[in-house]
PDB file of C-alpha atoms in Angstrom:
ATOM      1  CA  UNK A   1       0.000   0.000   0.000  1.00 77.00           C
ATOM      2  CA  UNK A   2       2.830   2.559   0.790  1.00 88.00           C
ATOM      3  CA  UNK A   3       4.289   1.822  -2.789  1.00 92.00           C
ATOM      4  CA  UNK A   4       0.800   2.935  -4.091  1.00 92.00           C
ATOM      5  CA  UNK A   5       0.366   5.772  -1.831  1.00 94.00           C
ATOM      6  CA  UNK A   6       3.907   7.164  -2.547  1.00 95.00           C
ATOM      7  CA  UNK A   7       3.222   7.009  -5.997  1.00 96.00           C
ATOM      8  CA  UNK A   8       0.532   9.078  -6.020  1.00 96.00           C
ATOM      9  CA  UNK A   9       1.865  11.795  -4.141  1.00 96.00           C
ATOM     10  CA  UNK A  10       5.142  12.019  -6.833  1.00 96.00           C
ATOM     11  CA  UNK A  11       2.236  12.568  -9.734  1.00 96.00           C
ATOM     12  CA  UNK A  12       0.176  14.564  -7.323  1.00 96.00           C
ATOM     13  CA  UNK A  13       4.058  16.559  -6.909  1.00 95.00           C
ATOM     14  CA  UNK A  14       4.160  16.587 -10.673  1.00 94.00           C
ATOM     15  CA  UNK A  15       0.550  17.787 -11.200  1.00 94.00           C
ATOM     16  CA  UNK A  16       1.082  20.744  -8.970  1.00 93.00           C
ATOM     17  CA  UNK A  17       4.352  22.078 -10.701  1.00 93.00           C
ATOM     18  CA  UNK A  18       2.410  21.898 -13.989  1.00 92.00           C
ATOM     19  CA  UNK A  19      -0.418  24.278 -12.735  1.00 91.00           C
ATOM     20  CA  UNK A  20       2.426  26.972 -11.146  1.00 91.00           C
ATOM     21  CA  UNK A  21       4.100  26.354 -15.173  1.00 90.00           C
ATOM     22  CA  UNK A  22       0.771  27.810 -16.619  1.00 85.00           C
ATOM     23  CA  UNK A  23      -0.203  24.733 -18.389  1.00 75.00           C
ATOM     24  CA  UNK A  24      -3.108  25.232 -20.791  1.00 80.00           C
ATOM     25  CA  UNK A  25      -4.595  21.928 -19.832  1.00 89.00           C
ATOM     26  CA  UNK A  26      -5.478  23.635 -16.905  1.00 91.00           C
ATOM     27  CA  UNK A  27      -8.706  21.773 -16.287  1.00 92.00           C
ATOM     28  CA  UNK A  28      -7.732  18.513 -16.713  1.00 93.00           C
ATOM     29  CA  UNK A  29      -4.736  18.632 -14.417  1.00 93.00           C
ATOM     30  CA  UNK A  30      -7.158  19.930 -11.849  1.00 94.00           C
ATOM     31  CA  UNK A  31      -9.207  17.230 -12.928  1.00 95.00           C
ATOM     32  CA  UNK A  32      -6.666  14.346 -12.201  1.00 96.00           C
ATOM     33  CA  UNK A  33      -4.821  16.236  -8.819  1.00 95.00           C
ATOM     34  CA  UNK A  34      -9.007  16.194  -7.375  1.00 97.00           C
ATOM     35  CA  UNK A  35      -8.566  12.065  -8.541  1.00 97.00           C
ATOM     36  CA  UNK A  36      -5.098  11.500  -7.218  1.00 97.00           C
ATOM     37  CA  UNK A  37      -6.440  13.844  -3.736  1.00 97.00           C
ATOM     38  CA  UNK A  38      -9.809  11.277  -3.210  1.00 97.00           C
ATOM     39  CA  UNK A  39      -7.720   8.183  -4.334  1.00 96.00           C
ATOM     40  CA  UNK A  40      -4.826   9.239  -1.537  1.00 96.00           C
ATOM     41  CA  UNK A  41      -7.611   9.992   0.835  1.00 96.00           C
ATOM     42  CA  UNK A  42      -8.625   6.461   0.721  1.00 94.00           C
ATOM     43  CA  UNK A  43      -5.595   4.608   0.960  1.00 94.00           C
ATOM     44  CA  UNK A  44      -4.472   6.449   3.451  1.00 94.00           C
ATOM     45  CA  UNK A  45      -7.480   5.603   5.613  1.00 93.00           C
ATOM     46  CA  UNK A  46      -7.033   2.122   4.209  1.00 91.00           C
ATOM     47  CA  UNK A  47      -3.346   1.822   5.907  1.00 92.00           C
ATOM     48  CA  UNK A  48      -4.309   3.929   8.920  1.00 92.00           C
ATOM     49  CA  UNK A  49      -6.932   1.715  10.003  1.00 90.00           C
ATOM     50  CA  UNK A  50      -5.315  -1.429   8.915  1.00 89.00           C
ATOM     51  CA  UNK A  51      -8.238  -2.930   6.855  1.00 88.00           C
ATOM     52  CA  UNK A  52      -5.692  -5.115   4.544  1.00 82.00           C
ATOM     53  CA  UNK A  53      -7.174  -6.724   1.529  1.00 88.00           C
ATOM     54  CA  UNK A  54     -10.767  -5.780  -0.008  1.00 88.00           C
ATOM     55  CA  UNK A  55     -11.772  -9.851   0.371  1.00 91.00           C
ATOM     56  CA  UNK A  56     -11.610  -9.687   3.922  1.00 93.00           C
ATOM     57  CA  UNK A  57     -14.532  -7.790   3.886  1.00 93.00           C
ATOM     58  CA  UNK A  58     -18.121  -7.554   2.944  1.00 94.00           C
ATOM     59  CA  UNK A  59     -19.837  -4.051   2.584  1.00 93.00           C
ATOM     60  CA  UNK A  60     -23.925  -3.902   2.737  1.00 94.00           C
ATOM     61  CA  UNK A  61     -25.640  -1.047   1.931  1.00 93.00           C
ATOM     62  CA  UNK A  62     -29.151  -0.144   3.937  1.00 91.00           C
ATOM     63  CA  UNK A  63     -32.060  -0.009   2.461  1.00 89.00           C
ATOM     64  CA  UNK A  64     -34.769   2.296   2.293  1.00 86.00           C
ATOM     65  CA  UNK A  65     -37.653   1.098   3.944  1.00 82.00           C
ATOM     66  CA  UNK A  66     -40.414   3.472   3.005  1.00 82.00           C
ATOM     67  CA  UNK A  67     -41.817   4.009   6.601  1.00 80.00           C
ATOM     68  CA  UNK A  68     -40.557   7.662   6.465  1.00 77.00           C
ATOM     69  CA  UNK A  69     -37.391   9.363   7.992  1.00 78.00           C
ATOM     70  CA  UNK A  70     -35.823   6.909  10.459  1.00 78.00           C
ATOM     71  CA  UNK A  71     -32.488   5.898  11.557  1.00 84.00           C
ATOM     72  CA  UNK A  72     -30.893   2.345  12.590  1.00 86.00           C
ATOM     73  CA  UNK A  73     -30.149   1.448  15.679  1.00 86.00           C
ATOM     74  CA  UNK A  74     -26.882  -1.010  16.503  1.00 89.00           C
ATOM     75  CA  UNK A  75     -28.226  -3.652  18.942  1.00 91.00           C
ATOM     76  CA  UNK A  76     -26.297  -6.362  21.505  1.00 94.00           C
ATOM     77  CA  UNK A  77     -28.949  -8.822  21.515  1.00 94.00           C
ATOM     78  CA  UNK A  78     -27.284 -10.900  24.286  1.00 93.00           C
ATOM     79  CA  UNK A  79     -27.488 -14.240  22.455  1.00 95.00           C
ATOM     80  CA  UNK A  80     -31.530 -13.999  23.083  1.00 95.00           C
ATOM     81  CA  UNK A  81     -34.536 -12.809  21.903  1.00 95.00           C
ATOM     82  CA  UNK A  82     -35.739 -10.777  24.726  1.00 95.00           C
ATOM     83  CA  UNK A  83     -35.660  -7.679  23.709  1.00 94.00           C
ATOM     84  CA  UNK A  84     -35.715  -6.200  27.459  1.00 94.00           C
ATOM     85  CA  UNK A  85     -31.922  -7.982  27.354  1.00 94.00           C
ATOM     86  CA  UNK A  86     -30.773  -6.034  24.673  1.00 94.00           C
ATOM     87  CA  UNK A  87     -28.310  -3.291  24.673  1.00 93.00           C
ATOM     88  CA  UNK A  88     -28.025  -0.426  22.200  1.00 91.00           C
ATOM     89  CA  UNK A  89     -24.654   0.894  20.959  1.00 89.00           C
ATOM     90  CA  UNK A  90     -24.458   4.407  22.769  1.00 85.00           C
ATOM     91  CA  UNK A  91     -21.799   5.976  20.462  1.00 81.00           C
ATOM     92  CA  UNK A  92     -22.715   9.092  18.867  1.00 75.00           C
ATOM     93  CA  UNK A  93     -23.559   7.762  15.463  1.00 83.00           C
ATOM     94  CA  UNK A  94     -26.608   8.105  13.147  1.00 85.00           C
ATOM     95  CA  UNK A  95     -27.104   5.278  10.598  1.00 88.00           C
ATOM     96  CA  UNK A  96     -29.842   5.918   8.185  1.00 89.00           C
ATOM     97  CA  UNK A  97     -30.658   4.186   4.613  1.00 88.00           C
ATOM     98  CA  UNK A  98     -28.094   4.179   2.164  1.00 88.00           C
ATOM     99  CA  UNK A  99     -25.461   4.654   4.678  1.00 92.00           C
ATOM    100  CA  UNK A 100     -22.972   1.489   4.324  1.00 93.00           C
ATOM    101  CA  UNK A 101     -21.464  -1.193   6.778  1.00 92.00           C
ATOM    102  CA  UNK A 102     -18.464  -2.299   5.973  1.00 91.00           C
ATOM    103  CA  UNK A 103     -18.082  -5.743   7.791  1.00 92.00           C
ATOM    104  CA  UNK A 104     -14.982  -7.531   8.599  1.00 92.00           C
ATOM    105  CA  UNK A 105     -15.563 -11.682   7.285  1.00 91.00           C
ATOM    106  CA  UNK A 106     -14.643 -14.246   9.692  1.00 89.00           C
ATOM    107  CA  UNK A 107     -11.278 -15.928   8.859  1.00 80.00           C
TER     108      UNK A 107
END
């Protein structure tokens, strides 16, 4: 990952010193340096959080469910179905529909 990361920031390097020479192609540079910046952006938070390879995990987006505004709720269900036994994930996070989980796949 660093290999792809480093070479990224040499074109992103490159891309800039075009731009301060005036280049005419001045929209497409801009055009590929907003690329390289999202593309860094993500590997970056790829090697900072450690995630490894994209097969180790499995990413589900929510659904709508037509019943109006509302937002999941991340449950412990304690192994049971008693809902008086479960415990909600306190964290201040909102997860609505078409928000994504990205989940880790057991080894």
């Amino acid at each position: 990952m660093n290999y792809a990361i480093q070479i990224l920031k040499e074109k992103q390097v490159q891309l800039v010193a075009q731009l301060r020479e005036g280049n005419a192609n001045k929209a497409a540079i801009l055009k590929q340096k907003k690329e390289i910046d999202t593309a860094l952006n993500w590997l970056e938070t790829i090697e900072k959080q450690n995630l490894g390879r994209l097969s180790d995990y499995e990413w589900i987006e929510l659904p709508f469910m037509n019943n109006g505004y509302s937002s999941y709720r991340i449950m412990d269900d304690g192994e049971t179905d008693n809902r008086e036994h479960w415990i909600e994930f306190k964290t201040p996070i909102e997860v609505t529909a078409t928000d994504f989980l990205v989940l880790k796949k057991p080894k």
